[in-house]
Backbone as a ProteinNet text record, in pm:
[ID]
protein_1_A
[PRIMARY]
MKYRWMKTENCFSGARTFEYEFPMAGEEFLSFLEGWEVRVNRKFRRPVFSATRDGLEMKGILASHVVKVNFTEAGWEQEKEELEAWLEGIGPEGGLE
[TERTIARY]
1244.5	1168.5	1181.9	1195.5	1198.8	1057.2	1032.9	898.9	910.6	800.8	787.2	672.1	678.6	566.7	540.8	417.4	381.2	267.1	264.3	156.5	32.3	-82	-207.4	-298.1	-382.7	-477.8	-597.3	-653.7	-765.8	-858.6	-987.6	-1083.2	-1096.7	-1031	-1042.8	-933.1	-970.8	-876	-776.4	-649.4	-547.6	-510.5	-563.9	-534.7	-390.8	-327.9	-192.3	-199.9	-229.9	-248.5	-138.3	-76.1	30.7	0.5	43.1	33.1	171.3	174.4	298.2	281	379.4	378.4	485.3	444.6	531.8	560.8	664.8	692.9	606	509.4	419.3	276.4	182.4	40.8	-6	-119.7	-176.2	-198.7	-238	-261.4	-136.1	-21.5	105.1	146.6	122.4	158.8	89.5	-31.8	-106.2	-26.1	58.4	134.3	233.5	262.9	356.6	286.4	154.8	79.3	44.7	134.8	115.1	112.3	14.4	-0.7	-91.8	-134.6	-229.9	-369.4	-470.7	-608.8	-644.7	-657.7	-676.2	-817.4	-878.7	-1009.8	-996.5	-1051.4	-1048.6	-1192.5	-1223.7	-1357.6	-1342.1	-1376.6	-1364.3	-1495	-1596.1	-1726.3	-1729.2	-1636.7	-1632.3	-1573.1	-1602.7	-1545.8	-1393	-1341.9	-1197.9	-1178.7	-1152.5	-1140.8	-1040.6	-1074.1	-995.5	-956.2	-862.6	-827.1	-807.2	-820.3	-782.8	-712.5	-619	-543.4	-521.3	-538	-516.8	-425.4	-349.6	-264.1	-217.4	-238.3	-190.2	-229.6	-351.1	-399.6	-368.9	-278.3	-246.9	-351.7	-382.4	-477.8	-422.4	-421.9	-380.6	-500.7	-509.4	-616.2	-558.5	-606.8	-559	-647.1	-625	-690.5	-596.7	-649.8	-565.9	-479.7	-528.2	-452.5	-361.7	-365.6	-288.5	-157.4	-63.5	66.3	70.8	-43.1	-49.5	-136	-85.5	-156.4	-161.5	-276.6	-288.9	-274.1	-198.3	-175.2	-219	-303.8	-346.7	-273.3	-195.3	-124.3	-205.9	-182.1	-252.6	-199.8	-281.5	-242.6	-130.3	-138.5	-43.3	97.9	112	245.9	283.6	230	244.2	388.9	473.3	610.9	687.5	675.6	744.1	681.4	548.8	480.9	526.7	542.2	586.3	728.2	816.8	954.1	956.9	877.9	874.7	816.8	710.8	651.9	752.1	821	916	1036	1080.6	1188.5	1141.9	1017.2	960.3	950.2	900.6	886.4	1021.5	1125.7	1258.3	1311.2	1257.9	1304.9	1222.1	1117	1031.7	1035	978.5	953.7	1076.3	1062.4	1172.1	1281.9	1403.9	1518.4	1506.8	1454.5	1436.6	1331.2	1308.5	1207.8	1170.9	1128.8	1085.5	1205.4	1201	1310.1	1285.6
399.8	331.8	181.6	110.6	-34.6	-88.4	-201.2	-260.3	-410	-477.9	-620.5	-634.5	-735.4	-760.6	-909.8	-941.3	-1080.1	-1083.2	-1186.8	-1206.1	-1250.3	-1194.8	-1235	-1295.1	-1381.8	-1443.9	-1351.7	-1359	-1275.2	-1362.2	-1339.4	-1424.1	-1388.2	-1281	-1238.5	-1301.6	-1350.8	-1410	-1303.8	-1337.7	-1245.3	-1136.7	-1140.4	-1035.4	-1048.4	-938.8	-931.1	-843.2	-904.2	-830.5	-867.9	-765.1	-782.9	-698.2	-745.8	-669	-615.2	-487.8	-424	-378.7	-410.4	-366.9	-259.2	-145	-29	0	78.1	118.4	236.5	274.9	385.6	342.3	406	376.8	445.1	399.8	454.2	604.5	655.3	799.8	879	836.5	903.4	877.7	756.2	719.6	809.2	855.4	942.4	1065.2	1116.4	1238.1	1216.8	1092.2	1062.3	1035.6	1042.7	1006.3	1126	1220.2	1334.4	1283.6	1326.4	1281.5	1160.5	1103.4	992.6	1049.3	981.4	1017.2	943.3	1018.5	960.2	986.9	882.6	895.6	840.7	914.1	873.1	865.2	759.7	745.5	724.3	828	823.9	783.3	747.5	711.2	568.8	486	348.6	343.3	234.4	214.1	211.3	156.2	156.8	235	367.5	451.5	396.1	412	353.7	459.4	420.1	504.4	415.9	477.4	413.4	518.4	473.3	563.8	494.6	568.7	512.9	604.1	539.8	613.3	516.7	551.9	473	325.8	297.8	161.1	88.2	142.8	83.9	127.5	38.9	73	26.5	118.1	87.1	103.9	17.4	28.5	-4.6	67.3	37.6	99.1	55.4	111.7	218.5	335.4	446.9	415.4	332.9	300.6	178.6	115.3	-6.9	23.8	-67	-55.2	-139.7	-197	-284	-218.8	-219.4	-164.9	-274.2	-291.3	-384.9	-307.5	-363.8	-300.3	-397.1	-348.6	-423.7	-368.2	-453.2	-414.6	-458.8	-396	-435.1	-570	-642.1	-775.2	-767.4	-669.9	-662.4	-624	-525.8	-475.8	-487.8	-586.1	-590.8	-601.9	-673.7	-691.6	-559.7	-484.6	-355.8	-257.7	-258.9	-170.5	-199	-325.9	-364	-313.2	-331	-282	-131.1	-58	87.7	133.6	68.2	103.9	81	-31.5	-62.6	31.5	73.9	173	305.2	343.7	466.3	453.9	340.4	320.1	331.5	278.9	283.5	425.7	517.9	656.1	749.8	698.9	784.9	741.4	826.4	789.2	787.4	731	730.1	633.9	664.5	578.9	441.7	440.8	314.6	232	117.7	35.5	-81.8	-183.4	-303.3	-387.6	-449.1	-537.1	-677
371.3	473.5	449.4	557.3	546.9	561.6	502.2	502.3	484.5	509.9	478.3	381.3	297.1	206.4	197.4	159.8	132.3	32.9	-48.2	-146.1	-71.1	-107	-45.9	-151.4	-107.3	-198.8	-219.1	-337	-374.4	-458.9	-449	-520.8	-669.5	-713	-851.6	-936.8	-1051.5	-1144.5	-1191.4	-1190	-1238.6	-1140.2	-1019.5	-921.8	-872.4	-854.1	-799.6	-676.2	-562.4	-438.4	-340.2	-283	-185.9	-64	52.4	176.1	207.9	245.8	287.8	431.7	515	654.2	670.4	726.2	741.2	887.9	915.3	1052.7	1097.6	1017.3	1050.8	1021.4	1086.7	1063.1	935.1	884.9	762.2	766.4	881.6	897.7	862	910.3	878.9	733.8	685.5	548.7	445.9	477	385	343.3	431.5	399.9	285.2	251.6	142.6	9.7	6.8	-113.5	-202	-211.4	-301	-445	-521.7	-659.5	-673	-563.1	-562.5	-540.3	-590.9	-560.5	-431.8	-322.6	-189.9	-140.7	-85.6	-20.3	120.8	216.3	356.2	404.5	476.7	534	684.1	759.6	904.7	972.8	894.5	951.1	1006	962.2	1011.1	1151.6	1221.6	1355	1346.5	1239	1211	1080.4	1090.6	970.7	869.7	741.8	633.2	530.1	443.2	329.4	207.4	91.8	-33.8	-118.6	-198.8	-284.6	-418.6	-527.2	-660.3	-741.8	-830.2	-923.9	-1030.7	-1155.7	-1270.2	-1261.6	-1219.4	-1213.1	-1083.5	-1004	-873.1	-772.4	-679.1	-574.7	-440.8	-343.1	-206.4	-116.3	-15	83.9	219.4	321	454.6	560.9	681.1	798.8	853.1	885.5	927.5	1049.4	1139.8	1261	1243.2	1126.5	1102.3	1032.1	1046.1	978.8	851.9	813	695	587.4	465	349.7	243.5	180.8	69.1	-60.9	-153	-282.9	-391.3	-481.3	-598.7	-720.3	-784.6	-906.1	-1026	-1140.3	-1261.7	-1309.4	-1380.6	-1427.9	-1530.8	-1619.8	-1730.8	-1687.3	-1600.1	-1568.7	-1422.8	-1353.5	-1208.3	-1161.3	-1231.7	-1184.4	-1184.9	-1293.4	-1300.3	-1201.3	-1190.5	-1095.7	-952.9	-920.3	-785.6	-760.8	-856.5	-843	-824	-902.8	-893.2	-760	-714.8	-586.5	-473.9	-476.6	-370.8	-372	-488.9	-496.5	-436.8	-464.6	-408	-256.1	-207.4	-62.5	8.3	-52.9	8.5	19.9	-60.6	-58.9	27.3	91.5	173.4	319	404.4	542.7	629.5	749.3	844.5	799.8	842.7	808.9	873.9	994.9	1066.1	997.2	1052	988.5	1075.3	1013	1083	1119.8	1233.7	1279.4	1232.5
[MASK]
+++++++++++++++++++++++++++++++++++++++++++++++++++++++++++++++++++++++++++++++++++++++++++++++++

């Protein structure tokens, strides 16, 4: 799957937060999170999800194509590389233009 990413600012010291934009909405993206601890809250006006695994945390709105990812302070560079390699191997072949 193709994606775009950008670094986002966070008020926490040492935070490594990035936004990833996908060619699919969060609802569809959930189907690829096997092995992650996933929580979905449909009670909000804009239903959301969060997923955690090995210190990584993802959050997104189910109808949105943007997901925020928080990497750990200690190993964020390797975690980012591994996440992006995984993302490239999942989802539709097409992607963002």
